[in-house]
């Protein structure tokens, strides 16, 4: 006997509550302004929008097409589950307590191949991992020594080492200064955790990105330390600053030589100027050894794309260069999967799969990428909640791959209430229904056979009088599209068999103004997260942008 379609009970339950659902309209308007890939041609009959793809440097094409990346914040801060670097900087914990985690970082359950496989399953095309955060602890094998620094337990104390017990006492140092400050040399993990991950990522066919913090609050020659107490002012000790920049530039070169990252993801540039960091040298040195490497936007405007953080943009971000001019229209939203970057035992406010997919859809609609963060535990395990999120993301991306990868930003605001993307030839339009969801096919309380038996039992039907259900709820939702000049050759729900039948209303035969398109979508065909409609157009996308009327 057939099993019940996933919405059957939903229909029975809600038919009396929402009688107007048969004519449901998607009326919640997306807040995003759409596209940078659209140019306007103004004529006597109003404005006509025609799509074109911005010129993208060849080395940036993979990034523009990738759409989804997974960010990984992993470091000694996962031992106690404290805020990465910021906890000691803001004096939420003492510096000795924070650095004491170094002695307990073991990575006992770390499986880089499993990490890479999970990232691949999510549908991500690249990943970025922290090689060194603001705390200065390298996660890879560095040869550079980090000079220790005197410290304080509160702002009323001067920076100083604890008094030595005897002439051989080195307990005032929080790590062995004769060896590099890394998990390789200073922790029980005693190994490079970046190298095997980079190898595993590339074995899965993914691009590898290296996060690196320019600032280093543990380095004895770096000016900044605590938010209320620093080591020195740069202008008063340029020699120490020179020593630090040599260290920092050296580590960047190490990363380039050891891992040849496809992407350098810098952070911490806000504390100093372009000239102070010598940011132009950083970029030049990277590109001399790896001309195809791309850099994020946190190098004082010398990167290759914009990198907004956490908060969803309302208008499409752009990267502005040091000269104040727009340098790049490529962008990426980096966002946590809960409320913190690294693992925090008390942070249970996970974003749902549906929320992440809807946010991702909005990024796609503005031609951007999503870099979604996870924070493994100190032992190298990824939490079940974050694992489930990535697997759910993979279900959705695999189903809707053609609407995601290699597409460009879709319709400008006003044509459709939701995100949309376009194929590069502008002849296929994908509409994302972010404001209405179906029900998980596994989320049902009764199967079709049981319901049939119950109905027939109540009615006393037997033999040829037995009622069989067809598995369809009969509910529909209506989707509206305005100002489309193109003929629609075909329309369908992506990943679902069958065709949709567009209805055009309000078209006057002698007017150049197009009618309004309505598409009736069966509720049974809705995806449990975000449904995508595929419209095949006759010719490249052409839109009416006038004020209505007859012309």
Coordinates of C-alpha atoms in Angstrom, one line a residue:
X1 CA 0.0 0.0 0.0
X2 CA 1.2 3.5 -0.8
X3 CA 2.6 5.6 2.1
X4 CA 0.9 8.9 2.8
X5 CA 2.3 11.9 1.1
X6 CA 3.9 14.1 3.8
X7 CA 1.3 16.8 3.9
X8 CA -1.9 14.7 4.1
X9 CA -2.4 14.9 7.9
X10 CA -1.2 18.6 7.7
X11 CA -4.1 19.2 5.3
X12 CA -6.7 17.5 7.6
X13 CA -5.4 19.4 10.6
X14 CA -5.2 22.9 9.1
X15 CA -8.1 23.0 6.6
X16 CA -10.4 24.4 9.1
X17 CA -7.8 26.8 10.5
X18 CA -6.5 28.4 7.3
X19 CA -9.4 28.0 4.8
X20 CA -7.7 30.6 2.6
X21 CA -4.6 28.5 2.1
X22 CA -5.8 27.3 -1.3
X23 CA -5.0 30.8 -2.5
X24 CA -1.9 31.4 -0.4
X25 CA 0.3 34.2 -1.7
X26 CA 3.9 34.7 -0.9
X27 CA 3.5 38.3 0.4
X28 CA 6.5 38.6 2.8
X29 CA 8.8 40.9 1.0
X30 CA 12.6 40.2 0.9
X31 CA 14.5 43.1 2.3
X32 CA 17.4 42.8 -0.1
X33 CA 18.1 45.0 -3.0
X34 CA 19.2 42.7 -5.8
X35 CA 21.9 42.7 -8.4
X36 CA 25.1 44.3 -9.3
X37 CA 25.1 42.3 -12.6
X38 CA 22.2 44.3 -14.1
X39 CA 22.5 47.3 -16.4
X40 CA 19.7 49.6 -17.4
X41 CA 18.7 50.7 -20.9
X42 CA 16.2 53.5 -20.8
X43 CA 13.8 53.8 -23.7
X44 CA 10.6 55.6 -24.5
X45 CA 8.5 52.7 -23.2
X46 CA 10.1 52.7 -19.7
X47 CA 13.3 51.1 -18.5
X48 CA 14.4 47.7 -19.7
X49 CA 16.8 45.7 -17.5
X50 CA 19.1 43.4 -19.3
X51 CA 21.5 41.1 -17.5
X52 CA 25.2 41.0 -18.0
X53 CA 28.0 39.4 -15.9
X54 CA 30.5 41.6 -14.3
X55 CA 34.1 41.2 -15.5
X56 CA 35.6 38.7 -13.1
X57 CA 39.4 38.1 -13.0
X58 CA 40.1 34.5 -14.1
X59 CA 41.6 33.5 -10.8
X60 CA 38.5 34.7 -9.0
X61 CA 36.1 32.6 -11.1
X62 CA 36.1 29.6 -8.8
X63 CA 35.3 31.8 -5.8
X64 CA 32.4 33.5 -7.7
X65 CA 31.0 30.1 -8.7
X66 CA 31.6 28.3 -5.3
X67 CA 28.8 30.0 -3.3
X68 CA 29.3 28.0 -0.1
X69 CA 32.3 27.6 2.2
X70 CA 32.8 26.2 5.7
X71 CA 34.7 28.2 8.3
X72 CA 36.5 26.4 11.1
X73 CA 37.5 28.1 14.3
X74 CA 39.7 25.6 16.2
X75 CA 42.3 26.4 18.8
X76 CA 43.3 26.1 22.5
X77 CA 40.2 28.2 23.4
X78 CA 38.1 25.0 22.8
X79 CA 39.7 23.3 25.9
X80 CA 37.6 25.3 28.4
X81 CA 35.2 26.6 25.8
X82 CA 36.1 30.2 26.3
X83 CA 35.9 33.1 23.8
X84 CA 38.7 32.7 21.3
X85 CA 41.4 35.3 22.3
X86 CA 38.9 37.9 23.3
X87 CA 38.3 36.4 26.7
X88 CA 41.7 37.4 28.0
X89 CA 41.9 40.6 25.9
X90 CA 38.6 41.8 27.5
X91 CA 39.7 40.3 30.9
X92 CA 36.8 37.9 31.1
X93 CA 39.5 35.4 32.2
X94 CA 43.1 36.0 33.2
X95 CA 45.9 35.6 30.6
X96 CA 47.6 32.8 32.6
X97 CA 44.3 30.9 32.8
X98 CA 43.7 31.3 29.0
X99 CA 47.2 30.3 28.0
X100 CA 47.1 27.4 30.5
X101 CA 44.7 25.7 28.0
X102 CA 47.7 25.1 25.8
X103 CA 48.9 22.3 28.2
X104 CA 45.6 20.5 27.8
X105 CA 45.0 20.7 24.0
X106 CA 45.2 17.1 22.8
X107 CA 43.2 16.8 19.5
X108 CA 42.8 13.1 20.5
X109 CA 39.8 12.5 18.2
X110 CA 40.9 14.7 15.3
X111 CA 40.1 13.1 12.0
X112 CA 40.9 15.5 9.2
X113 CA 39.6 13.1 6.5
X114 CA 36.2 12.9 8.3
X115 CA 36.1 16.7 8.5
X116 CA 36.8 17.1 4.8
X117 CA 34.2 14.5 3.9
X118 CA 31.6 16.2 6.0
X119 CA 32.4 19.6 4.4
X120 CA 32.1 18.0 1.0
X121 CA 28.7 16.5 1.9
X122 CA 27.4 19.9 2.9
X123 CA 27.8 21.2 -0.6
X124 CA 30.6 23.6 0.3
X125 CA 33.2 24.1 -2.4
X126 CA 35.9 25.6 -0.1
X127 CA 36.9 25.7 3.5
X128 CA 38.9 28.1 5.7
X129 CA 40.6 27.1 9.0
X130 CA 42.3 29.2 11.7
X131 CA 46.0 28.7 11.4
X132 CA 46.6 31.4 14.1
X133 CA 44.1 33.5 16.0
X134 CA 44.7 36.7 17.9
X135 CA 46.1 34.7 20.8
X136 CA 49.2 34.0 18.7
X137 CA 49.1 30.2 19.0
X138 CA 50.0 28.6 15.7
X139 CA 48.1 25.5 14.7
X140 CA 50.8 24.5 12.3
X141 CA 54.6 23.9 12.4
X142 CA 56.1 27.4 12.5
X143 CA 59.9 28.1 12.9
X144 CA 59.4 31.6 14.3
X145 CA 59.8 32.2 18.1
X146 CA 57.2 34.3 20.0
X147 CA 59.0 36.3 22.7
X148 CA 57.0 36.1 25.9
X149 CA 55.7 39.2 27.6
X150 CA 55.1 40.3 31.2
X151 CA 51.4 40.5 32.0
X152 CA 48.9 41.7 34.6
X153 CA 45.8 40.2 36.2
X154 CA 43.9 43.5 36.1
X155 CA 44.4 47.0 34.8
X156 CA 45.5 48.4 38.1
X157 CA 48.6 46.2 38.0
X158 CA 51.7 47.0 35.9
X159 CA 52.8 44.4 33.3
X160 CA 55.3 42.2 35.1
X161 CA 56.4 38.6 35.5
X162 CA 55.7 36.8 38.8
X163 CA 58.7 36.7 41.0
X164 CA 61.0 33.8 40.3
X165 CA 61.4 31.2 43.1
X166 CA 65.1 30.7 42.2
X167 CA 67.6 31.5 39.4
X168 CA 66.5 28.4 37.4
X169 CA 62.7 29.0 37.8
X170 CA 61.0 29.6 34.4
X171 CA 57.4 29.2 35.7
X172 CA 56.9 32.9 35.1
X173 CA 56.7 32.1 31.4
X174 CA 53.5 30.7 30.1
X175 CA 55.2 28.7 27.4
X176 CA 58.7 27.6 26.6
X177 CA 60.3 30.6 24.9
X178 CA 63.0 28.4 23.4
X179 CA 60.4 26.8 21.1
X180 CA 57.7 28.3 18.8
X181 CA 54.3 29.1 20.3
X182 CA 52.4 26.4 18.5
X183 CA 50.4 23.3 19.3
X184 CA 53.2 21.4 17.7
X185 CA 55.8 22.4 20.2
X186 CA 53.8 23.5 23.3
X187 CA 50.8 21.2 23.6
X188 CA 50.0 17.4 24.1
X189 CA 48.7 17.3 20.5
X190 CA 52.4 17.6 19.5
X191 CA 51.6 17.8 15.8
X192 CA 50.8 20.0 12.9
X193 CA 47.0 19.8 12.6
X194 CA 46.7 22.0 9.5
X195 CA 48.8 20.0 7.1
X196 CA 46.7 16.8 7.1
X197 CA 43.5 18.8 6.9
X198 CA 44.8 20.7 3.8
X199 CA 45.7 17.4 2.2
X200 CA 42.3 15.9 3.0
X201 CA 40.4 18.9 1.7
X202 CA 42.2 18.8 -1.6
X203 CA 41.7 15.1 -1.9
X204 CA 37.9 15.8 -1.8
X205 CA 38.3 18.3 -4.6
X206 CA 37.8 21.4 -2.4
X207 CA 39.7 24.7 -2.2
X208 CA 41.8 25.3 0.9
X209 CA 41.8 28.6 2.8
X210 CA 44.1 29.7 5.6
X211 CA 42.8 32.1 8.3
X212 CA 45.6 34.2 9.8
X213 CA 45.4 37.0 12.3
X214 CA 47.8 39.9 11.6
X215 CA 47.7 41.1 15.2
X216 CA 49.2 38.9 17.9
X217 CA 48.3 39.8 21.5
X218 CA 50.7 37.3 22.9
X219 CA 53.8 38.5 21.1
X220 CA 56.1 40.5 23.4
X221 CA 56.9 43.0 20.6
X222 CA 53.3 43.6 19.6
X223 CA 51.9 47.0 21.0
X224 CA 48.4 45.8 21.9
X225 CA 47.6 43.3 24.7
X226 CA 44.6 43.9 26.9
X227 CA 41.7 46.2 25.9
X228 CA 42.6 48.5 28.8
X229 CA 46.4 48.0 28.9
X230 CA 49.0 47.8 26.1
X231 CA 52.7 47.2 25.9
X232 CA 53.9 50.3 24.2
X233 CA 52.9 52.9 21.6
X234 CA 54.1 52.2 18.1
X235 CA 55.4 55.7 17.6
X236 CA 57.5 55.4 20.7
X237 CA 59.3 52.2 19.8
X238 CA 59.5 51.6 16.1
X239 CA 62.3 49.0 16.6
X240 CA 60.0 46.6 18.5
X241 CA 57.3 47.1 15.8
X242 CA 59.8 46.3 13.1
X243 CA 60.7 43.1 14.9
X244 CA 57.1 42.1 15.2
X245 CA 56.3 42.8 11.5
X246 CA 59.3 40.7 10.5
X247 CA 57.8 37.9 12.6
X248 CA 54.3 38.4 11.1
X249 CA 55.5 38.6 7.5
X250 CA 57.6 35.5 8.0
X251 CA 54.7 33.5 9.2
X252 CA 52.6 34.6 6.3
X253 CA 55.4 33.4 4.0
X254 CA 55.5 30.1 5.8
X255 CA 51.8 29.5 5.2
X256 CA 52.3 30.3 1.6
X257 CA 55.3 28.0 1.2
X258 CA 53.9 25.1 3.3
X259 CA 50.2 25.0 2.2
X260 CA 49.9 27.1 -1.0
X261 CA 46.5 28.3 0.1
X262 CA 43.9 28.9 -2.6
X263 CA 42.6 31.6 -0.2
X264 CA 44.2 33.8 2.5
X265 CA 41.6 34.9 5.0
X266 CA 43.2 37.7 7.1
X267 CA 41.8 39.2 10.3
X268 CA 42.8 41.8 12.8
X269 CA 43.8 44.5 10.4
X270 CA 41.8 47.2 12.2
X271 CA 44.5 47.8 14.8
X272 CA 46.9 49.4 12.3
X273 CA 47.1 51.2 9.0
X274 CA 48.0 49.9 5.6
X275 CA 51.4 51.5 5.9
X276 CA 52.1 50.2 9.4
X277 CA 51.2 46.6 8.4
X278 CA 53.1 47.1 5.1
X279 CA 50.0 45.4 3.6
X280 CA 51.2 45.9 0.1
X281 CA 54.3 43.8 0.8
X282 CA 52.1 41.0 2.3
X283 CA 50.0 40.9 -0.9
X284 CA 53.1 41.1 -3.1
X285 CA 55.0 38.4 -1.3
X286 CA 52.0 36.0 -1.5
X287 CA 51.4 36.6 -5.2
X288 CA 55.0 36.2 -6.1
X289 CA 55.0 32.6 -4.9
X290 CA 51.4 31.9 -5.6
X291 CA 49.9 34.2 -8.2
X292 CA 46.5 32.4 -8.2
X293 CA 46.0 32.9 -4.4
X294 CA 43.1 35.2 -3.5
X295 CA 42.8 37.4 -0.4
X296 CA 39.8 38.4 1.6
X297 CA 39.0 42.0 2.2
X298 CA 40.7 42.4 5.6
X299 CA 44.0 43.6 4.4
X300 CA 43.2 47.3 4.6
X301 CA 41.4 47.3 1.3
X302 CA 44.1 45.3 -0.6
X303 CA 42.1 42.1 -0.8
X304 CA 40.0 40.7 -3.6
X305 CA 36.5 40.6 -2.2
X306 CA 34.3 42.1 0.6
X307 CA 33.8 40.2 3.9
X308 CA 30.9 41.3 6.0
X309 CA 30.5 39.5 9.3
X310 CA 27.5 38.0 11.0
X311 CA 24.9 40.6 10.1
X312 CA 23.0 40.1 6.8
X313 CA 23.6 42.9 4.4
X314 CA 20.6 44.8 3.0
X315 CA 22.4 46.1 -0.1
X316 CA 25.1 44.2 -1.9
X317 CA 28.5 44.6 -0.3
X318 CA 31.5 45.9 -2.3
X319 CA 35.2 46.1 -1.5
X320 CA 36.5 49.6 -1.4
X321 CA 40.2 50.0 -2.0
X322 CA 42.6 52.3 -0.3
X323 CA 41.9 55.0 -2.9
X324 CA 38.2 55.0 -2.0
X325 CA 37.1 53.4 -5.2
X326 CA 35.2 50.2 -5.6
X327 CA 37.7 47.4 -6.2
X328 CA 35.5 44.3 -6.2
X329 CA 31.8 43.4 -6.3
X330 CA 32.5 39.9 -5.1
X331 CA 31.6 39.3 -1.5
X332 CA 31.1 36.6 1.2
X333 CA 29.1 36.7 4.4
X334 CA 30.9 34.9 7.3
X335 CA 28.5 33.7 9.9
X336 CA 28.5 31.5 13.0
X337 CA 26.2 28.4 13.2
X338 CA 25.3 29.4 16.8
X339 CA 26.4 32.6 18.6
X340 CA 30.1 32.0 18.8
X341 CA 33.0 31.2 16.4
X342 CA 34.7 28.6 18.6
X343 CA 33.2 25.8 20.6
X344 CA 31.3 27.0 23.7
X345 CA 29.6 24.4 25.9
X346 CA 26.9 26.9 27.0
X347 CA 26.1 28.1 23.5
X348 CA 23.0 26.1 22.6
X349 CA 21.4 28.7 20.4
X350 CA 22.0 26.9 17.1
X351 CA 20.6 28.4 13.9
X352 CA 18.2 25.9 12.4
X353 CA 18.8 24.3 9.1
X354 CA 15.9 26.3 7.7
X355 CA 17.3 29.6 9.0
X356 CA 20.7 28.9 7.5
X357 CA 19.3 27.9 4.1
X358 CA 17.1 31.0 4.0
X359 CA 20.1 33.2 4.8
X360 CA 22.2 31.4 2.2
X361 CA 19.4 31.9 -0.3
X362 CA 19.5 35.7 0.3
X363 CA 23.3 35.7 -0.2
X364 CA 22.8 33.8 -3.5
X365 CA 20.2 36.4 -4.6
X366 CA 22.8 39.2 -4.2
X367 CA 25.5 37.2 -6.0
X368 CA 27.4 36.5 -2.8
X369 CA 28.8 33.5 -0.9
X370 CA 28.1 32.2 2.6
X371 CA 31.1 31.1 4.8
X372 CA 29.4 29.2 7.6
X373 CA 31.4 28.6 10.7
X374 CA 31.7 25.5 12.9
X375 CA 33.7 25.2 16.1
X376 CA 35.1 21.7 16.9
X377 CA 35.9 20.7 20.4
X378 CA 39.5 20.5 21.7
X379 CA 39.6 16.8 21.1
X380 CA 38.8 17.3 17.4
X381 CA 35.2 16.1 17.4
X382 CA 32.5 18.1 15.7
X383 CA 29.3 18.3 17.7
X384 CA 26.2 16.3 16.6
X385 CA 24.3 19.6 16.2
X386 CA 26.8 21.1 13.8
X387 CA 27.2 17.8 12.0
X388 CA 23.4 17.6 11.5
X389 CA 23.4 21.2 10.2
X390 CA 26.0 20.5 7.6
X391 CA 24.2 17.3 6.5
X392 CA 20.9 19.1 6.2
X393 CA 22.6 21.8 4.2
X394 CA 24.0 19.0 1.9
X395 CA 20.5 17.6 1.3
X396 CA 19.3 21.0 0.1
X397 CA 22.3 21.9 -2.0
X398 CA 22.4 18.6 -3.8
X399 CA 18.8 18.9 -4.7
X400 CA 19.1 22.5 -5.9
X401 CA 22.7 22.5 -7.2
X402 CA 22.0 24.0 -10.7
X403 CA 20.3 27.0 -9.0
X404 CA 23.3 27.6 -6.8
X405 CA 26.7 26.9 -8.3
X406 CA 27.9 29.0 -11.1
X407 CA 24.9 31.3 -11.1
X408 CA 24.8 35.1 -10.8
X409 CA 22.6 37.5 -8.9
X410 CA 19.0 37.5 -10.0
X411 CA 16.1 40.0 -10.3
X412 CA 16.3 43.6 -9.0
X413 CA 13.9 44.5 -6.3
X414 CA 10.2 44.8 -7.2
X415 CA 9.8 41.9 -9.6
X416 CA 9.6 39.0 -7.1
X417 CA 9.1 38.7 -3.4
X418 CA 12.2 36.7 -2.6
X419 CA 15.8 35.9 -3.7
X420 CA 16.5 34.7 -7.3
X421 CA 19.5 33.7 -9.3
X422 CA 20.3 33.5 -13.0
X423 CA 22.3 31.2 -15.2
X424 CA 25.3 32.9 -16.8
X425 CA 23.6 33.0 -20.2
X426 CA 20.6 34.8 -18.5
X427 CA 18.1 32.3 -20.0
X428 CA 17.2 30.4 -16.9
X429 CA 15.7 32.1 -13.9
X430 CA 15.5 30.5 -10.4
X431 CA 13.0 31.8 -7.9
X432 CA 13.6 31.0 -4.2
X433 CA 10.4 30.6 -2.1
X434 CA 11.9 31.5 1.3
X435 CA 8.6 32.6 3.0
X436 CA 6.7 29.3 2.8
X437 CA 7.9 25.8 3.6
X438 CA 6.7 22.2 3.2
X439 CA 6.9 19.6 5.9
X440 CA 9.7 17.1 6.3
X441 CA 8.7 13.9 4.6
X442 CA 9.7 12.0 7.8
X443 CA 7.5 14.2 9.9
X444 CA 4.2 12.4 9.7
X445 CA 1.9 10.9 12.3
X446 CA 0.0 8.3 10.2
X447 CA 0.7 6.6 6.9
X448 CA -1.7 6.4 4.0
X449 CA -2.6 2.8 4.6
X450 CA -3.6 3.4 8.2
X451 CA -5.7 6.4 7.2
X452 CA -7.5 4.5 4.4
X453 CA -8.2 1.6 6.8
X454 CA -9.6 4.0 9.4
X455 CA -11.9 5.8 6.9
X456 CA -13.2 2.5 5.4
X457 CA -13.8 1.1 8.8
X458 CA -15.9 4.1 9.9
X459 CA -17.9 4.0 6.6
X460 CA -18.2 0.2 6.6
X461 CA -16.8 0.0 3.1
X462 CA -15.8 -3.4 1.8
X463 CA -14.6 -4.9 -1.5
X464 CA -15.1 -2.7 -4.5
X465 CA -16.4 0.1 -2.2
X466 CA -13.0 0.6 -0.5
X467 CA -11.7 4.1 -0.7
X468 CA -8.1 4.6 -1.8
X469 CA -6.4 7.9 -1.2
X470 CA -4.3 9.5 -4.0
X471 CA -1.7 11.0 -1.7
X472 CA -2.3 14.6 -2.8
X473 CA -3.4 17.3 -0.4
X474 CA -4.8 19.5 -3.2
X475 CA -3.4 22.6 -1.6
X476 CA -1.6 25.2 -3.7
X477 CA 0.3 28.4 -3.2
X478 CA 0.4 31.2 -5.7
X479 CA 3.7 32.9 -6.8
X480 CA 3.7 36.2 -8.6
X481 CA 6.4 37.6 -11.0
X482 CA 6.1 41.1 -12.4
X483 CA 7.7 42.8 -15.4
X484 CA 9.1 39.8 -17.2
X485 CA 9.2 40.5 -21.0
X486 CA 10.5 37.1 -21.9
X487 CA 8.3 34.2 -23.0
X488 CA 8.5 31.4 -20.4
X489 CA 9.4 28.2 -22.3
X490 CA 9.0 25.9 -19.3
X491 CA 8.5 26.2 -15.5
X492 CA 9.0 23.5 -12.8
X493 CA 9.7 23.0 -9.2
X494 CA 13.4 22.0 -9.0
X495 CA 13.9 18.5 -7.9
X496 CA 10.2 17.5 -8.4
X497 CA 8.6 15.8 -11.4
X498 CA 6.0 17.6 -13.4
X499 CA 5.6 21.0 -15.0
X500 CA 4.0 24.2 -13.8
X501 CA 1.7 26.2 -16.0
X502 CA 2.3 30.0 -15.9
X503 CA -0.7 32.2 -16.2
X504 CA -0.3 35.7 -17.5
X505 CA -2.8 38.3 -16.5
X506 CA -3.3 42.0 -17.5
X507 CA -1.4 41.9 -20.8
X508 CA -2.9 44.3 -23.3
X509 CA -2.2 43.1 -26.9
X510 CA -1.2 46.4 -28.3
X511 CA 0.9 47.5 -25.3
X512 CA 4.6 46.8 -24.8
X513 CA 4.1 46.5 -21.0
X514 CA 4.2 42.8 -20.1
X515 CA 1.5 41.1 -18.0
X516 CA 1.9 39.7 -14.5
X517 CA 2.9 36.0 -14.3
X518 CA 1.2 33.8 -11.7
X519 CA 2.5 30.3 -11.0
X520 CA 0.4 27.8 -9.0
X521 CA 2.6 25.5 -7.0
X522 CA 1.3 22.4 -5.2
X523 CA 2.0 22.6 -1.5
X524 CA 2.9 18.9 -1.8
X525 CA 5.8 19.9 -4.0
X526 CA 7.3 22.4 -1.5
X527 CA 10.7 21.7 -0.1
X528 CA 10.9 21.4 3.7
X529 CA 13.3 24.3 3.8
X530 CA 13.4 26.5 0.6
X531 CA 11.6 25.6 -2.6
X532 CA 13.2 26.7 -5.9
X533 CA 11.3 27.3 -9.1
X534 CA 13.1 27.0 -12.4
X535 CA 11.9 29.1 -15.4
X536 CA 13.4 28.5 -18.8
X537 CA 13.2 31.8 -20.8
X538 CA 13.1 32.5 -24.5
X539 CA 16.3 34.6 -24.9
X540 CA 18.3 36.4 -22.3
X541 CA 16.4 38.0 -19.4
X542 CA 14.6 41.2 -20.3
X543 CA 12.6 43.2 -17.7
X544 CA 10.2 46.0 -17.8
X545 CA 11.1 48.7 -15.3
X546 CA 8.5 51.4 -16.0
X547 CA 5.7 52.9 -14.0
X548 CA 2.9 50.8 -15.6
X549 CA 0.1 52.0 -17.7
X550 CA 0.0 51.4 -21.5
X551 CA 3.6 52.1 -22.2

